[in-house]
PDB file of C-alpha atoms in Angstrom:
ATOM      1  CA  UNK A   1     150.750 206.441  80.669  1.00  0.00           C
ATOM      2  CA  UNK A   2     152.891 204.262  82.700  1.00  0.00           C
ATOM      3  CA  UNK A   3     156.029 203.975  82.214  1.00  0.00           C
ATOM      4  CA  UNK A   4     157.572 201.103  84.902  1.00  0.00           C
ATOM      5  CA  UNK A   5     156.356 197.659  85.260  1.00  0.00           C
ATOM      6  CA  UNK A   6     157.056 195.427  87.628  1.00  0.00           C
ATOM      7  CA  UNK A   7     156.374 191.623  86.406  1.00  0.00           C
ATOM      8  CA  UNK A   8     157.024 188.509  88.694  1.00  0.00           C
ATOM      9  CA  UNK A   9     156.244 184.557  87.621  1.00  0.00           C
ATOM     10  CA  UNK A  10     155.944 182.076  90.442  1.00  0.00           C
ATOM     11  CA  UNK A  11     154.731 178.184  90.412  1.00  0.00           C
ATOM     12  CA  UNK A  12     152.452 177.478  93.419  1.00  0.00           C
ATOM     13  CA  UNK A  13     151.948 173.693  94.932  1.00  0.00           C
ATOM     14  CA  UNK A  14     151.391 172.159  97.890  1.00  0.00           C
ATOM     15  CA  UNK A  15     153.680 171.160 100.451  1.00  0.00           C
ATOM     16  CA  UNK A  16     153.179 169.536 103.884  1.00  0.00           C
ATOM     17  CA  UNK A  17     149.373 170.637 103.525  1.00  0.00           C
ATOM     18  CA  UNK A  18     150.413 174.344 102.187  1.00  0.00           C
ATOM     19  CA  UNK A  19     150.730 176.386  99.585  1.00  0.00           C
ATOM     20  CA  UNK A  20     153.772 177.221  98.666  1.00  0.00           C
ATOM     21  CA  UNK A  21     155.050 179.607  95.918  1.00  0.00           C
ATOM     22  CA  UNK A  22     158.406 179.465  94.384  1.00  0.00           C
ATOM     23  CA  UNK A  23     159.619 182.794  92.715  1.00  0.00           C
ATOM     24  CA  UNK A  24     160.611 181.898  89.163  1.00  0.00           C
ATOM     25  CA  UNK A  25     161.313 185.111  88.017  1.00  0.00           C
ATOM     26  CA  UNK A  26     161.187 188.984  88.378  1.00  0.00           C
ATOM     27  CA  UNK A  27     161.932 192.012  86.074  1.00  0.00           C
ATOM     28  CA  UNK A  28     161.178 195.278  86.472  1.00  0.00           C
ATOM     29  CA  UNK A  29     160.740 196.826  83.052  1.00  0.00           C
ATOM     30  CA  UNK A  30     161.291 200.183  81.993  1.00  0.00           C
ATOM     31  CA  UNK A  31     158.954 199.896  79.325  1.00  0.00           C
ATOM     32  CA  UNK A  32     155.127 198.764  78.366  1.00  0.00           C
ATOM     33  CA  UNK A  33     156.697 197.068  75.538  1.00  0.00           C
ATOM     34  CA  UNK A  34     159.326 195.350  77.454  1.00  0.00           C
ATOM     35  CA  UNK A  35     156.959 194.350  80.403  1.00  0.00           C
ATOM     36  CA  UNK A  36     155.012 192.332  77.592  1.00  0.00           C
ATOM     37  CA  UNK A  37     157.662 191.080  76.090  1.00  0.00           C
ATOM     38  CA  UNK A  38     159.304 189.402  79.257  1.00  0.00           C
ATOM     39  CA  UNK A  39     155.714 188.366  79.947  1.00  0.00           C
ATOM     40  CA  UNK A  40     155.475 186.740  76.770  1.00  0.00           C
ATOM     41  CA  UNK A  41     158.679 184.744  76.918  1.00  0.00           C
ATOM     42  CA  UNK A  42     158.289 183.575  80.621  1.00  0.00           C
ATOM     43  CA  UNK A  43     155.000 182.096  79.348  1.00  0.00           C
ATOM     44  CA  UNK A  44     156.978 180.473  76.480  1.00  0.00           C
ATOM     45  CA  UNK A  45     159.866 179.147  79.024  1.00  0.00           C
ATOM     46  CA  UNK A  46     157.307 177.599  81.231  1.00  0.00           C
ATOM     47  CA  UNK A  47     155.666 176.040  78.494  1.00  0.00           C
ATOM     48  CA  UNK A  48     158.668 174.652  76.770  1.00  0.00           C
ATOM     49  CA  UNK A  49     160.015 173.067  80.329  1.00  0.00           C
ATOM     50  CA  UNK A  50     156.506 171.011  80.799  1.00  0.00           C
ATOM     51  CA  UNK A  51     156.167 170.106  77.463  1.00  0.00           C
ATOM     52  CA  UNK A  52     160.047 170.056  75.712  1.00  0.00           C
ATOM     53  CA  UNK A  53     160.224 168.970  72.278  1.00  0.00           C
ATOM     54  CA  UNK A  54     161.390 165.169  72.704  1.00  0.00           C
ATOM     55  CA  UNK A  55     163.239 165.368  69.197  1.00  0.00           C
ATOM     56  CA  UNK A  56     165.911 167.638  70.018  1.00  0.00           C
ATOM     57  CA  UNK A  57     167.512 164.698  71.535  1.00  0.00           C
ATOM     58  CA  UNK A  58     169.002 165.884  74.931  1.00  0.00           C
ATOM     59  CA  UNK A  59     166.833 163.489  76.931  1.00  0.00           C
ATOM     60  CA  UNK A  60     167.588 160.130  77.838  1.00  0.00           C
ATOM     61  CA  UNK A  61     165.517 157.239  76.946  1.00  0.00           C
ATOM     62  CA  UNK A  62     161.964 157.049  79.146  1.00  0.00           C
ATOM     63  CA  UNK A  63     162.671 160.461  80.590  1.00  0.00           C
ATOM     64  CA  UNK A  64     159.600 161.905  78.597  1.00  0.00           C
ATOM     65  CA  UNK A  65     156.011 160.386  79.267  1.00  0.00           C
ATOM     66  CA  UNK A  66     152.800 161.519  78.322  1.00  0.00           C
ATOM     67  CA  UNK A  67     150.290 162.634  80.446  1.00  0.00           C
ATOM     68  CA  UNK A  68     146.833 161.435  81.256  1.00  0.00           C
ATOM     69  CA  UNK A  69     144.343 163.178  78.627  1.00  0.00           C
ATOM     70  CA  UNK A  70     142.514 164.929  81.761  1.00  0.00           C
ATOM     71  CA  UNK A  71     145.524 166.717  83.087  1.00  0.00           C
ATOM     72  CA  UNK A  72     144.950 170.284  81.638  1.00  0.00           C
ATOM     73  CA  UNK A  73     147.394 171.511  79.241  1.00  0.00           C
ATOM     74  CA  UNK A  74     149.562 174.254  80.877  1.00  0.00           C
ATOM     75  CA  UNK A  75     152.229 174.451  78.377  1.00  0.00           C
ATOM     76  CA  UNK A  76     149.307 174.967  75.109  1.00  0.00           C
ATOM     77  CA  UNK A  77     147.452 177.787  77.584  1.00  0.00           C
ATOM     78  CA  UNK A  78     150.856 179.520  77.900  1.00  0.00           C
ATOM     79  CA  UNK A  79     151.754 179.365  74.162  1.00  0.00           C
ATOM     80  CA  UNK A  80     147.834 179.860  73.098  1.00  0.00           C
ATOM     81  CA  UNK A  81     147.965 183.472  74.888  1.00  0.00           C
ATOM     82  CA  UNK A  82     151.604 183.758  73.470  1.00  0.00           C
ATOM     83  CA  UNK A  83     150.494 183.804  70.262  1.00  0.00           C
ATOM     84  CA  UNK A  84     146.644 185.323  70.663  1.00  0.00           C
ATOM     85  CA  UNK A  85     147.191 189.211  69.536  1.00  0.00           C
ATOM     86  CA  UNK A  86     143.834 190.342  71.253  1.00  0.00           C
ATOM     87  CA  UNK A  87     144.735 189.090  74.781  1.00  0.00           C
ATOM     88  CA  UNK A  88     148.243 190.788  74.185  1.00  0.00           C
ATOM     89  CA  UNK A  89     146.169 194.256  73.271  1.00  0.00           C
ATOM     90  CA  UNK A  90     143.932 193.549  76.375  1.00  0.00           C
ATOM     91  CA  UNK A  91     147.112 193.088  78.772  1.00  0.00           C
ATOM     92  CA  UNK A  92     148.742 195.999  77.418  1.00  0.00           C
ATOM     93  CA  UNK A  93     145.606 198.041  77.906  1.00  0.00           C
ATOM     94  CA  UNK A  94     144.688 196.928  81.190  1.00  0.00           C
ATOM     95  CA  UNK A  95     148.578 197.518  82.591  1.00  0.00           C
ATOM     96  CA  UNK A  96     148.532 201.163  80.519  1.00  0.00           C
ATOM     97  CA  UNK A  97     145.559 202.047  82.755  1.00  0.00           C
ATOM     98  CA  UNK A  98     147.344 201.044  85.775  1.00  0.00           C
ATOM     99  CA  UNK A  99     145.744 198.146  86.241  1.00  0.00           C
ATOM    100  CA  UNK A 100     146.900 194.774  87.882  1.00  0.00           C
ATOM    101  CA  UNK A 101     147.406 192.032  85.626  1.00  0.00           C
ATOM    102  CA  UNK A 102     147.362 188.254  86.033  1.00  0.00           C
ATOM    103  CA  UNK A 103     147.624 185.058  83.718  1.00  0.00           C
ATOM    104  CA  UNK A 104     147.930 181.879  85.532  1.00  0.00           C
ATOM    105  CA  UNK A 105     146.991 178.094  84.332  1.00  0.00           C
ATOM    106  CA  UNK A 106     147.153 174.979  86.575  1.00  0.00           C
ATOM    107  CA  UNK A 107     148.159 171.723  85.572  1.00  0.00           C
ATOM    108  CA  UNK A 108     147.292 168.679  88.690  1.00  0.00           C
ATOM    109  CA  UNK A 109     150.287 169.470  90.998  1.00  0.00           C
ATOM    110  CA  UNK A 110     151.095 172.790  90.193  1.00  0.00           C
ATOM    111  CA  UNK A 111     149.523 176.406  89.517  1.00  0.00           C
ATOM    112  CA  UNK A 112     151.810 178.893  86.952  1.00  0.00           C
ATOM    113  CA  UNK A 113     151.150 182.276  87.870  1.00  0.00           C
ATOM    114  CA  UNK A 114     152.161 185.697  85.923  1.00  0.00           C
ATOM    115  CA  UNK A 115     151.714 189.249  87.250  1.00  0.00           C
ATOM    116  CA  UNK A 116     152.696 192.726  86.566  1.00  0.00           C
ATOM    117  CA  UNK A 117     151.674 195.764  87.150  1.00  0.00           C
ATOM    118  CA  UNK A 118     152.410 199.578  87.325  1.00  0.00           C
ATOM    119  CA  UNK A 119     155.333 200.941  89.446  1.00  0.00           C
ATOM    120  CA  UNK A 120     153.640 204.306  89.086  1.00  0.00           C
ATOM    121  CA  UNK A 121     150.298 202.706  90.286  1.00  0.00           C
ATOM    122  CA  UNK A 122     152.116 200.986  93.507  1.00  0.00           C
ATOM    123  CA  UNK A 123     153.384 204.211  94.784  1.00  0.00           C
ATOM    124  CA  UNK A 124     150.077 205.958  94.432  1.00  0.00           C
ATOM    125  CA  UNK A 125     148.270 202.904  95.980  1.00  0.00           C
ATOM    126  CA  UNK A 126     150.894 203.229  99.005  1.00  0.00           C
ATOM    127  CA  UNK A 127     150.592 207.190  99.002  1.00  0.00           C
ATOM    128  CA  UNK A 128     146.830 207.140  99.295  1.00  0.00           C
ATOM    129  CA  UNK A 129     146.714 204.403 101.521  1.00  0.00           C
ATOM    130  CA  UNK A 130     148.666 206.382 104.313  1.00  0.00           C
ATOM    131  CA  UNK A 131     147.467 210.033 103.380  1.00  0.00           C
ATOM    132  CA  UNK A 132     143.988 208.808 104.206  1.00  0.00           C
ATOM    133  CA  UNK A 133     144.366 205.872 107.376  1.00  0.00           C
ATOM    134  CA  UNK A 134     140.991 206.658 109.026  1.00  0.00           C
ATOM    135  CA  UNK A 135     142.081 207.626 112.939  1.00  0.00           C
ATOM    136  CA  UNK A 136     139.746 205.955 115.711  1.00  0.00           C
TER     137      UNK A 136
END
């Protein structure tokens, strides 16, 4: 088992012709439950900035606008794998096993991206990597 996750969520668009990512967030949890957890609520933060409840009243008139029917929607993704028990059972399996993980959703301008994965499975990844560096 793994005990130390690392988890990171950064938005991705374009600027000047490239990609750019901007770091939205980073933990480093000492826990499987904790990783998913963080996870889980990053998802639910992103969502609830692109798609904010217009009824709690904070916004000023004509600040909210829909969005063309085609444009996917990034904020329902985010709170459909929130709230989908199976995908949270296949992330915390695949991240167990030491396995990179990675949930991401686009909308037109932007891509949301989440990732976490094994401290434990880093630092074997960077061990083996130099213990066997073929030599010319």
């Amino acid at each position: 088992m793994h005990d130390e996750f690392l988890c990171h969520v950064t938005g991705y668009g374009i600027c000047d012709g490239r990609r750019i990512g901007v770091p939205l967030g980073t933990y480093r949890a000492p826990t499987l439950a904790l990783a998913l957890w963080w996870l889980r609520d990053r998802a639910s933060w992103i969502a609830d900035r692109l798609d904010p409840q217009p009824e709690v009243g904070y916004f000023p008139a004509g600040a909210l606008a829909p969005v063309a029917e085609t444009v996917l929607d990034v904020p329902g993704l985010m709170r459909a794998w929130c709230a989908d028990p199976a995908q949270q059972e296949l992330i915390a399996d695949e991240l167990a096993a030491g396995r990179l993980i990675r949930i991401a959703a686009s909308d037109d301008t932007t891509e949301y991206e989440l990732l976490a994965e094994s401290v434990d499975a880093v630092r074997m990844h960077r061990t083996a990597s130099t213990l066997f560096t073929p030599v010319a």
